[in-house]
CSV table of C-alpha atoms and ligand atoms in Angstrom, one decimal:
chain,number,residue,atom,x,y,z
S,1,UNK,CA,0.0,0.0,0.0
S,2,UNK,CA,1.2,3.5,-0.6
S,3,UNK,CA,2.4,5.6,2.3
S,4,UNK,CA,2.0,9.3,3.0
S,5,UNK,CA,5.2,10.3,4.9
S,6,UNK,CA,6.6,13.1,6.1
S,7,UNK,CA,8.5,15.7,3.9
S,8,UNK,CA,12.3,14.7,3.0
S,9,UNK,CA,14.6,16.8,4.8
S,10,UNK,CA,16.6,19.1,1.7
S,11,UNK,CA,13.7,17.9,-1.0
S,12,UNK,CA,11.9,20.8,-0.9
S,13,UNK,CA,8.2,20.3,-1.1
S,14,UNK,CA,9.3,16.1,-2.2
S,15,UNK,CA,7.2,13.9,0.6
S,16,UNK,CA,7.4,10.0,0.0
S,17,UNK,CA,3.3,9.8,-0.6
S,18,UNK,CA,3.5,10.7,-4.2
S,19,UNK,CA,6.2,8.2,-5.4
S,20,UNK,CA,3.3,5.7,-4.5
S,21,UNK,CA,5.8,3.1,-3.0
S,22,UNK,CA,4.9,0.3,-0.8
S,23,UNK,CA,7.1,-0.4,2.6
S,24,UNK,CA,8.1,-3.3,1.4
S,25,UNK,CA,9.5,-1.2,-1.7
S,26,UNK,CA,11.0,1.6,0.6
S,27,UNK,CA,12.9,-1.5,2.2
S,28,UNK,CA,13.8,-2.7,-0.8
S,29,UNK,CA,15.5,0.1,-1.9
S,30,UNK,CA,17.4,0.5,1.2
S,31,UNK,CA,18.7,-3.3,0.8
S,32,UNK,CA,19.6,-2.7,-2.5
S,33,UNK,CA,21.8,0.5,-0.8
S,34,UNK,CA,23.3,-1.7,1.5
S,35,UNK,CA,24.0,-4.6,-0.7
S,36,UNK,CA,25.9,-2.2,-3.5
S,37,UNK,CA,28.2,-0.8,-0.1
S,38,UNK,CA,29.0,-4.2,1.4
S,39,UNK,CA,30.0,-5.5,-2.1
S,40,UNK,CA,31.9,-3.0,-3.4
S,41,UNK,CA,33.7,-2.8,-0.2
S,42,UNK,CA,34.6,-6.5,-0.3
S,43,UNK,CA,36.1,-5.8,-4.1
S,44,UNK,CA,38.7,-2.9,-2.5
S,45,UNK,CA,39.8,-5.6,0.5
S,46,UNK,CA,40.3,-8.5,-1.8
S,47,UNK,CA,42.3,-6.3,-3.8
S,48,UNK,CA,44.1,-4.9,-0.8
S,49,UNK,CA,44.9,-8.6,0.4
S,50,UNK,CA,46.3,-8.8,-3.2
S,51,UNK,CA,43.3,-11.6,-3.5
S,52,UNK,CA,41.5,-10.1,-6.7
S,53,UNK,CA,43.5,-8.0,-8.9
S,54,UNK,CA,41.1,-5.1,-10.1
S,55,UNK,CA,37.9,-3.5,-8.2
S,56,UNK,CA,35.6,-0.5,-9.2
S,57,UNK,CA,34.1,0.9,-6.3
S,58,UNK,CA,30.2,2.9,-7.1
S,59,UNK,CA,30.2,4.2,-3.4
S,60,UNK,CA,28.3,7.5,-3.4
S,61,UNK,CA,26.2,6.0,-6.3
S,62,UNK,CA,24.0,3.6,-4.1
S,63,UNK,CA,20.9,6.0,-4.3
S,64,UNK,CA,20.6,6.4,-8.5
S,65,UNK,CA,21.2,3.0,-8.4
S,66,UNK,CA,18.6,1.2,-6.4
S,67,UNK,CA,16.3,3.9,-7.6
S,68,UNK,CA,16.8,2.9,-11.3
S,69,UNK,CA,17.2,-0.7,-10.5
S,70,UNK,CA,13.1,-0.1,-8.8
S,71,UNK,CA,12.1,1.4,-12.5
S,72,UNK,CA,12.9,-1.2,-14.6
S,73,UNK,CA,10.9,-3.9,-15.8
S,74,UNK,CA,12.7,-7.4,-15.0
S,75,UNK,CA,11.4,-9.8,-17.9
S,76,UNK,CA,10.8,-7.0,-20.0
S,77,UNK,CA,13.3,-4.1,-20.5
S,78,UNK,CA,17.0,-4.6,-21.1
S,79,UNK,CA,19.9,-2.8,-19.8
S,80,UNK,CA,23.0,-2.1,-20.8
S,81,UNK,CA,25.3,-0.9,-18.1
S,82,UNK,CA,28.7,0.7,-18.1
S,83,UNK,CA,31.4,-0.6,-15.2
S,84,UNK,CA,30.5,1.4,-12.1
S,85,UNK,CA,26.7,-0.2,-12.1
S,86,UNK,CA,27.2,-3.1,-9.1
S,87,UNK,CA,24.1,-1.8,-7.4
S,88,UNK,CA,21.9,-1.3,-10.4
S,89,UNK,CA,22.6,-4.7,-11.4
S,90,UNK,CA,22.5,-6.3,-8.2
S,91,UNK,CA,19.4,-4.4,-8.0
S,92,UNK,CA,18.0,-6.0,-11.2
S,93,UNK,CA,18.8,-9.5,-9.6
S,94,UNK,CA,22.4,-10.2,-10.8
S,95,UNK,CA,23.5,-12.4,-7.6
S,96,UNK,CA,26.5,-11.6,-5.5
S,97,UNK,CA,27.9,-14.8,-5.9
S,98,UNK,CA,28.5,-13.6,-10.2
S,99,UNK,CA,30.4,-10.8,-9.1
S,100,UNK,CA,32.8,-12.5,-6.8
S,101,UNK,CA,33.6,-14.9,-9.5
S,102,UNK,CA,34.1,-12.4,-12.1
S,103,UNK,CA,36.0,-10.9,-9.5
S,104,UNK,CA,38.2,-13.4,-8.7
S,105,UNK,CA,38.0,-14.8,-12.4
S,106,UNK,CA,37.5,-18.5,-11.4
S,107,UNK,CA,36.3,-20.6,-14.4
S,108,UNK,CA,32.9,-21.4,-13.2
S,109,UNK,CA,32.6,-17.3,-13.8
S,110,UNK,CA,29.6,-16.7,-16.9
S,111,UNK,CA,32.4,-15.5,-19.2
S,112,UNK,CA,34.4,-18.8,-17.8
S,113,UNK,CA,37.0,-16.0,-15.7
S,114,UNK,CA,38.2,-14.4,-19.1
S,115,UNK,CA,36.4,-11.1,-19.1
S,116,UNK,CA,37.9,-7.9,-17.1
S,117,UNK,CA,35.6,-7.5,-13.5
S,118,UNK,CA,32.6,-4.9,-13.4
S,119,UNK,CA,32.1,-6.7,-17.2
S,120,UNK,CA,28.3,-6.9,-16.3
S,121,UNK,CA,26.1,-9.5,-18.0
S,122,UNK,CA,23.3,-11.7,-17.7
S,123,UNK,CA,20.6,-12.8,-20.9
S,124,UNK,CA,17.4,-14.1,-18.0
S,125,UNK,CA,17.7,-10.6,-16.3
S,126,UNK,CA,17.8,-8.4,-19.7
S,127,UNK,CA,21.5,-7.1,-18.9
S,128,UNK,CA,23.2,-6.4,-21.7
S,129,UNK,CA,27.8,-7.6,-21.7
S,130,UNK,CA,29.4,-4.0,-22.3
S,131,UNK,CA,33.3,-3.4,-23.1
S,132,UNK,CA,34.9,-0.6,-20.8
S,133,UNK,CA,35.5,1.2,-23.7
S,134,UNK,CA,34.0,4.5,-22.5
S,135,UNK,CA,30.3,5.4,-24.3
S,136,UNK,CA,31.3,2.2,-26.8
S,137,UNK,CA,28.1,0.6,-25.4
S,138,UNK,CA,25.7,3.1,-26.2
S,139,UNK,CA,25.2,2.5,-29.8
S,140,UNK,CA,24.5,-1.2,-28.9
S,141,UNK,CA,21.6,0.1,-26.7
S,142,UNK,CA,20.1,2.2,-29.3
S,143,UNK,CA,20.4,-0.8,-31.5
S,144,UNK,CA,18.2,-2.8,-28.4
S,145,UNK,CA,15.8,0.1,-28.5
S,146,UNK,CA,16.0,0.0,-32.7
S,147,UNK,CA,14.8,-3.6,-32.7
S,148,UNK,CA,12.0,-3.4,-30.2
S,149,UNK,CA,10.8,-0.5,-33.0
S,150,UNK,CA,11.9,-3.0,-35.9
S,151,UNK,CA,10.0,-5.5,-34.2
S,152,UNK,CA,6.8,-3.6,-32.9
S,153,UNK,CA,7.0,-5.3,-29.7
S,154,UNK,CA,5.4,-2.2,-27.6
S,155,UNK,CA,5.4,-2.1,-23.6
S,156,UNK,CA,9.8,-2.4,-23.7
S,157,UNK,CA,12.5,-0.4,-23.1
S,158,UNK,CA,16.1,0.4,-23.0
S,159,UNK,CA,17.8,1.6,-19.9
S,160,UNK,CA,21.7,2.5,-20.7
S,161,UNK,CA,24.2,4.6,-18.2
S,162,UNK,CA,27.4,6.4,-18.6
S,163,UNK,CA,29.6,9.2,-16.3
S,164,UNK,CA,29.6,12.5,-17.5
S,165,UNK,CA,33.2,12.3,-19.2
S,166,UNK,CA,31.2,9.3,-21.9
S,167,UNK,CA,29.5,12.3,-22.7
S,168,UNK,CA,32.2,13.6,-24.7
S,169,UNK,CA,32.6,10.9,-27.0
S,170,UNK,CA,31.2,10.9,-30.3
S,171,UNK,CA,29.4,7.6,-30.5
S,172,UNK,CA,27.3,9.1,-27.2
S,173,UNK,CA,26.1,12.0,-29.4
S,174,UNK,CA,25.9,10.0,-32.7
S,175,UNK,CA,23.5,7.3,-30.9
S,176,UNK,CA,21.8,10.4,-29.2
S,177,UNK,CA,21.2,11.6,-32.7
S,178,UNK,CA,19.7,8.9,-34.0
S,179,UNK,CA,17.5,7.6,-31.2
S,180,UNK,CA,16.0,10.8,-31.6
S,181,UNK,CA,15.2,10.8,-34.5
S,182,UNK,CA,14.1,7.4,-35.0
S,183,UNK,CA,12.2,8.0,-31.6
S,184,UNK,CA,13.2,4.9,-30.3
S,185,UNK,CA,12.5,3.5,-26.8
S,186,UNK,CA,15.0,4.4,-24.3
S,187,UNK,CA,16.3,6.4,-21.4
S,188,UNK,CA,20.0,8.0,-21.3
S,189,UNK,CA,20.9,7.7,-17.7
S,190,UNK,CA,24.0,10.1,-16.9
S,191,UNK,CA,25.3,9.2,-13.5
S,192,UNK,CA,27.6,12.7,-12.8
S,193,UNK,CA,30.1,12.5,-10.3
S,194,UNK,CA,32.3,15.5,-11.5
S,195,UNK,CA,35.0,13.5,-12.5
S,196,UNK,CA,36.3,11.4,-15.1
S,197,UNK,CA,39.3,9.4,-12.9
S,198,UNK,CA,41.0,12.9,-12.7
S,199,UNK,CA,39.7,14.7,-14.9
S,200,UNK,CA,36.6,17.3,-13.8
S,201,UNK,CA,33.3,18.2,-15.9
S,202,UNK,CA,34.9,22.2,-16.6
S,203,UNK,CA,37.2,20.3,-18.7
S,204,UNK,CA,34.8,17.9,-20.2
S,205,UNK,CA,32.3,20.3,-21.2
S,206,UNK,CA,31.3,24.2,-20.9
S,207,UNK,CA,27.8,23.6,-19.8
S,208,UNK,CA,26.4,23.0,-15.8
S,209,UNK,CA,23.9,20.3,-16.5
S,210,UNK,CA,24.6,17.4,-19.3
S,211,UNK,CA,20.8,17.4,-19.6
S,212,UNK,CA,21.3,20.5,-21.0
S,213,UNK,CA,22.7,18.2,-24.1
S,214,UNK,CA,19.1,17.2,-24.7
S,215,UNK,CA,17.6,20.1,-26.2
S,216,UNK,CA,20.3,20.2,-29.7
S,217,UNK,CA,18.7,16.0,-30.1
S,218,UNK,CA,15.2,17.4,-29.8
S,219,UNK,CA,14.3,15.1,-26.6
S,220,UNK,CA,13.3,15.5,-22.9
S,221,UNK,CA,16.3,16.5,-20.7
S,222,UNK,CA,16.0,16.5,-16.9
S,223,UNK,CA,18.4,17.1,-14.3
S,224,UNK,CA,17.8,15.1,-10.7
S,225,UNK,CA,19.1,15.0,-7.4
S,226,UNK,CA,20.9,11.3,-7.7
S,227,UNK,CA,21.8,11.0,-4.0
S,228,UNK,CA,18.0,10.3,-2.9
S,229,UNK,CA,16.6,7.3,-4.3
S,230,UNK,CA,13.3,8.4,-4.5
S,231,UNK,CA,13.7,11.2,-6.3
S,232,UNK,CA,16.1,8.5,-8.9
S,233,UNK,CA,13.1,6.0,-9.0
S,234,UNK,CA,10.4,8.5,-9.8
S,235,UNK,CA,12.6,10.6,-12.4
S,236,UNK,CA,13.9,6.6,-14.3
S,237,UNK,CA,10.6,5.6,-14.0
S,238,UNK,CA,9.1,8.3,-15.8
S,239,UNK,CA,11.5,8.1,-18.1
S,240,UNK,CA,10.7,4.8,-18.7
S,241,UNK,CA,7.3,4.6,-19.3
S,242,UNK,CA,7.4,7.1,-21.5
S,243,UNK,CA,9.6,5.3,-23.6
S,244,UNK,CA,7.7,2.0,-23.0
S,245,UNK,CA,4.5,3.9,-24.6
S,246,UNK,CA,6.0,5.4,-27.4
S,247,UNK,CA,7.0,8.9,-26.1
S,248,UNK,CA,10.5,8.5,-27.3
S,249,UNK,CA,14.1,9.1,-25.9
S,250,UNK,CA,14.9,10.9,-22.6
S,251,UNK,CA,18.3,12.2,-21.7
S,252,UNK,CA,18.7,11.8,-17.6
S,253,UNK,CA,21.0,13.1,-15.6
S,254,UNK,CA,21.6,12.0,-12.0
S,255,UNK,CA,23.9,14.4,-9.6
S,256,UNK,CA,25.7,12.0,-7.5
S,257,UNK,CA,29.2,12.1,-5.6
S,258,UNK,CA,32.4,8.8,-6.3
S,259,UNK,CA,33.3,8.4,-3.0
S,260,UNK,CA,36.6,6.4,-3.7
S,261,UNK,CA,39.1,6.1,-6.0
S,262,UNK,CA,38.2,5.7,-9.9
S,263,UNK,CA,39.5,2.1,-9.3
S,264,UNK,CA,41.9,0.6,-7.2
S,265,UNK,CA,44.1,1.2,-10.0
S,266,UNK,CA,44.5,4.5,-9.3
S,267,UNK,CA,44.7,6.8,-5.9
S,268,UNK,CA,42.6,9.7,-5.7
S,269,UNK,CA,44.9,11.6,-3.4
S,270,UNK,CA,47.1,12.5,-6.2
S,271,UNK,CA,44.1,14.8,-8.0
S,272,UNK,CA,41.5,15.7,-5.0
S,273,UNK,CA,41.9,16.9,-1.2
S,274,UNK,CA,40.7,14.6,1.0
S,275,UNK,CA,38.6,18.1,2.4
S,276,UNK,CA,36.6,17.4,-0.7
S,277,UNK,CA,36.3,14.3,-0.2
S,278,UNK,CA,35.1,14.7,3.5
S,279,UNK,CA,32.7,17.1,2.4
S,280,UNK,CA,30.8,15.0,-0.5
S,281,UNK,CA,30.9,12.2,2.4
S,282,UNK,CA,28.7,14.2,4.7
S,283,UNK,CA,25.9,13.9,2.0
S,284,UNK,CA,26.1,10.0,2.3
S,285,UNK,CA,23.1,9.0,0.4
S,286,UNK,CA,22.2,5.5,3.3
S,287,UNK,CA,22.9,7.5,6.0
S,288,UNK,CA,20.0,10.0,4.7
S,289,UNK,CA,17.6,7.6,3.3
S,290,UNK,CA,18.2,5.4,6.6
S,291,UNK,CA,17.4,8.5,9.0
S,292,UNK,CA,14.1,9.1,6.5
S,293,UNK,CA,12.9,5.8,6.8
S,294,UNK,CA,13.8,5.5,10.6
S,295,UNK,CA,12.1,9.3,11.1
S,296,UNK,CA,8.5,7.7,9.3
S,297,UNK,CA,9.1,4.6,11.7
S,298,UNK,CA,9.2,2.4,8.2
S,299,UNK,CA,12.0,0.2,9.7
S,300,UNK,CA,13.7,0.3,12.8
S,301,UNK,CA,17.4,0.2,14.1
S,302,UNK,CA,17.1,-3.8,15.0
S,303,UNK,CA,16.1,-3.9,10.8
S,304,UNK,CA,18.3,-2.4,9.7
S,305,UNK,CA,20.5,-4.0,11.8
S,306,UNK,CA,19.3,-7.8,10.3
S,307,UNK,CA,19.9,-6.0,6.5
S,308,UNK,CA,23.0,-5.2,7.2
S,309,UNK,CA,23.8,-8.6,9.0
S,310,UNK,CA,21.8,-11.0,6.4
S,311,UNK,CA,23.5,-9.0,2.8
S,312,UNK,CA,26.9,-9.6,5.1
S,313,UNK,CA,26.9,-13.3,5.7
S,314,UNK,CA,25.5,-13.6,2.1
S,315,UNK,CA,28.7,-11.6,0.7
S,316,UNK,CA,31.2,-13.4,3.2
S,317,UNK,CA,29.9,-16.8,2.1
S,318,UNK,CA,30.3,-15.7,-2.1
S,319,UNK,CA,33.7,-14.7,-1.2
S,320,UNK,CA,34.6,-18.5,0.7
S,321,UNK,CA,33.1,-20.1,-2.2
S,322,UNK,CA,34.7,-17.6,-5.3
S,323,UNK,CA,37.6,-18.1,-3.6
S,324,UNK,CA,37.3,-21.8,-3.3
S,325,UNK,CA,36.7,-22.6,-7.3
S,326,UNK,CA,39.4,-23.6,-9.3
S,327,UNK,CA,40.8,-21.2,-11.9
S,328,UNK,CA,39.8,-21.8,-15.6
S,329,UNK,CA,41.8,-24.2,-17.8
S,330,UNK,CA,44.6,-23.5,-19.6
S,331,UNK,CA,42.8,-25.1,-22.6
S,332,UNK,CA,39.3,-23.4,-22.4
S,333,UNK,CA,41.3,-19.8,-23.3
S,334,UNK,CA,39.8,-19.6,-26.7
S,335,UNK,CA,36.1,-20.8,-25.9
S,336,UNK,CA,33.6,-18.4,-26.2
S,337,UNK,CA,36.0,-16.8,-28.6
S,338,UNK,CA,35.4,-18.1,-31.9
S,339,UNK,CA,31.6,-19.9,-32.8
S,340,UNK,CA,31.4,-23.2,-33.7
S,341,UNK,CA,34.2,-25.8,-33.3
S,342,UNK,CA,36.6,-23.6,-35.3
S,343,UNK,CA,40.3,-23.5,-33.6
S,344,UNK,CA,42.2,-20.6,-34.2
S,345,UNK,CA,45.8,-22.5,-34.4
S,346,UNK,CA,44.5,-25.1,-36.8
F,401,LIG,C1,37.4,5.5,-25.3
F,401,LIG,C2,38.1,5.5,-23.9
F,401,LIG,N1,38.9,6.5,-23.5
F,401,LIG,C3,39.5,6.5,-22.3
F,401,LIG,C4,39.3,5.4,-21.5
F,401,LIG,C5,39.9,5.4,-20.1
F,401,LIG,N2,38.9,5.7,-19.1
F,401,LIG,C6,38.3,4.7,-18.3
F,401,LIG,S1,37.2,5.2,-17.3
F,401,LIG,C7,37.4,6.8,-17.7
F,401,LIG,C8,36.6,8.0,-17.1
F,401,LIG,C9,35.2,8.0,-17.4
F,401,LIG,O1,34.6,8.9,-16.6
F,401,LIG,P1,33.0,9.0,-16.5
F,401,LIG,O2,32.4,8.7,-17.9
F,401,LIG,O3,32.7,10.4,-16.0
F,401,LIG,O4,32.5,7.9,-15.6
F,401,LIG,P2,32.9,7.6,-14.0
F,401,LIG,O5,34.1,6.7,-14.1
F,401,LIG,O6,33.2,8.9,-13.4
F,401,LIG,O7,31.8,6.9,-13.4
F,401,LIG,C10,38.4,6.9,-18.7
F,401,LIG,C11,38.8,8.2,-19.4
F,401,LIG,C12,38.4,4.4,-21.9
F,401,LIG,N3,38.2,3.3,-21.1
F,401,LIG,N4,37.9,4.4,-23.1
């Protein structure tokens, strides 16, 4: 049933009663938060323990996330993520125990432990493999979104994300460009953080908003608070269905904070202050939604409490058992390669 609670604190006028969401929903989304923290942390230990030898952390990113990952249609839409969407797929259903094999690139891994980690894919949940080639996955999405049209199969749609540096390459504006025009069925989720690995948005572009971007395509642009999941869900769901009911393309921009380092590849104290760092921290997007939810007595400390306890033992015992599988075999390097029974040294 939907609830009528009280007014967020720094959402204006927002109050939860007209995003129409259930308690069991509002929970939801607060697992989802959780989940996407616990596991990303895991990725920067093992890599600290020198156990997994890449992790991407989406910390700061929790709230767009499990507010997009609410919007879409499991069965029915597909999405096509780029690297720094753990919560949004975990959201969608993508289990924890998928990562941690990717992760630790054991050969029972989907892509049998030869694909680079954060390599998101699943057919059954509509997630679409990307390449971490930046904005290189967007013209694929458009093509999803083409052969719904192609197709006629109504009622579908195409969620795809990217950071606000993939907005400066050209196949983001050529695919842009022609899912305009063709009015094809999808939403452009940008998930701004500021910074490409060093590099900030000043230097990327010389406007404030990447939604602004929409209006030289001819589509809806809309700019959204990205570190309150309900604002995300409602904004990605609108999105949505208007693309699911032949409305066309939407360009959506989230404003959300990376908390970490682009990757444990590289160390963010070499282009930011940690002051800066301490201050996007103080907007932590669970902290916020927890004291919301706790301030309309939808859960209480003990709940979230069991959340956090439950999504912990679940990522503890992924990790024992990722770690425990063998790695793949020497001979299975060129499967999934090639179709068919063709062997490239033959
Ligand atoms: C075509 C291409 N150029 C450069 C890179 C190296 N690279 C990897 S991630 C990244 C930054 C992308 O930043 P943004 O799109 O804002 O997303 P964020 O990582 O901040 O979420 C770059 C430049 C790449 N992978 N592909």
């Amino acid at each position: 049933m939907a609830r009528a609670l009280r007014p967020q604190t720094g959402s204006g006028a927002t109050t939860f009663e007209r995003f129409g969401l259930s308690d069991e929903q509002l929970i939801t989304i607060l697992r989802n938060m959780l989940m996407q923290r616990i596991v990303d942390n895991r990725g920067f230990q093992l890599n600290r323990q020198g156990k997994v030898p890449f992790a991407l952390g989406s910390e700061g990113h929790e709230a767009v996330q499990a507010g997009a990952a609410l919007a879409f249609t499991r069965g029915k839409d597909i999405f096509v993520p780029y690297y720094r969407d753990l919560g949004l797929v975990l959201g969608i259903g993508y289990p924890i125990l998928d990562l941690l094999l990717s992760m630790f690139a054991r050969g029972a891994d989907r892509s049998g432990g030869r694909q680079f980690p954060n390599h998101f894919g699943n057919h059954d949940l509509g997630i679409m493999n990307i390449s971490s080639i930046i904005s290189a996955h967007i013209p694929h999405a458009v093509g999803a979104a083409y052969a719904f049209t192609y197709r006629g199969e109504t009622g579908r749609a195409v969620l795809v994300t990217f950071g606000e540096g993939g907005t400066s390459e050209g196949e983001w504006h050529e695919s842009i460009n022609f899912a305009s025009i063709h009015n094809l069925p999808i939403v452009f989720l940008c998930q701004n953080n500021g910074i490409a690995i060093s590099v900030p948005q000043s230097q990327q572009m010389h406007v404030k908003d990447v939604a602004q971007k929409a209006v030289a395509y001819g589509i809806p642009g809309e700019t959204f608070d990205g570190m309150d999941p309900l604002i995300s869900y409602d904004a990605v769901k609108r999105a949505l269905d208007r693309a699911r009911t032949g409305g066309g393309p939407t360009l959506l921009e989230a404003k959300c904070a990376r908390f970490l380092s682009h990757s444990t590849d590289d160390d963010d104290r070499t282009y930011r202050s940690r002051e800066i760092v301490q201050e996007l921290r103080k907007r932590d997007p669970i902290a916020t939604y927890e004291a919301i939810l706790l301030a309309n007595r939808v859960v209480d400390e003990a709940k979230i409490e069991s959340l956090r306890r439950e999504i912990l033992e679940e990522t503890n015992d992924a990790t024992d058992r990722a770690e425990a599988m063998p790695l793949p075999e020497p001979s299975d390097l060129y499967k999934q390669v090639y179709a068919g029974d063709y062997e490239p040294w033959q």
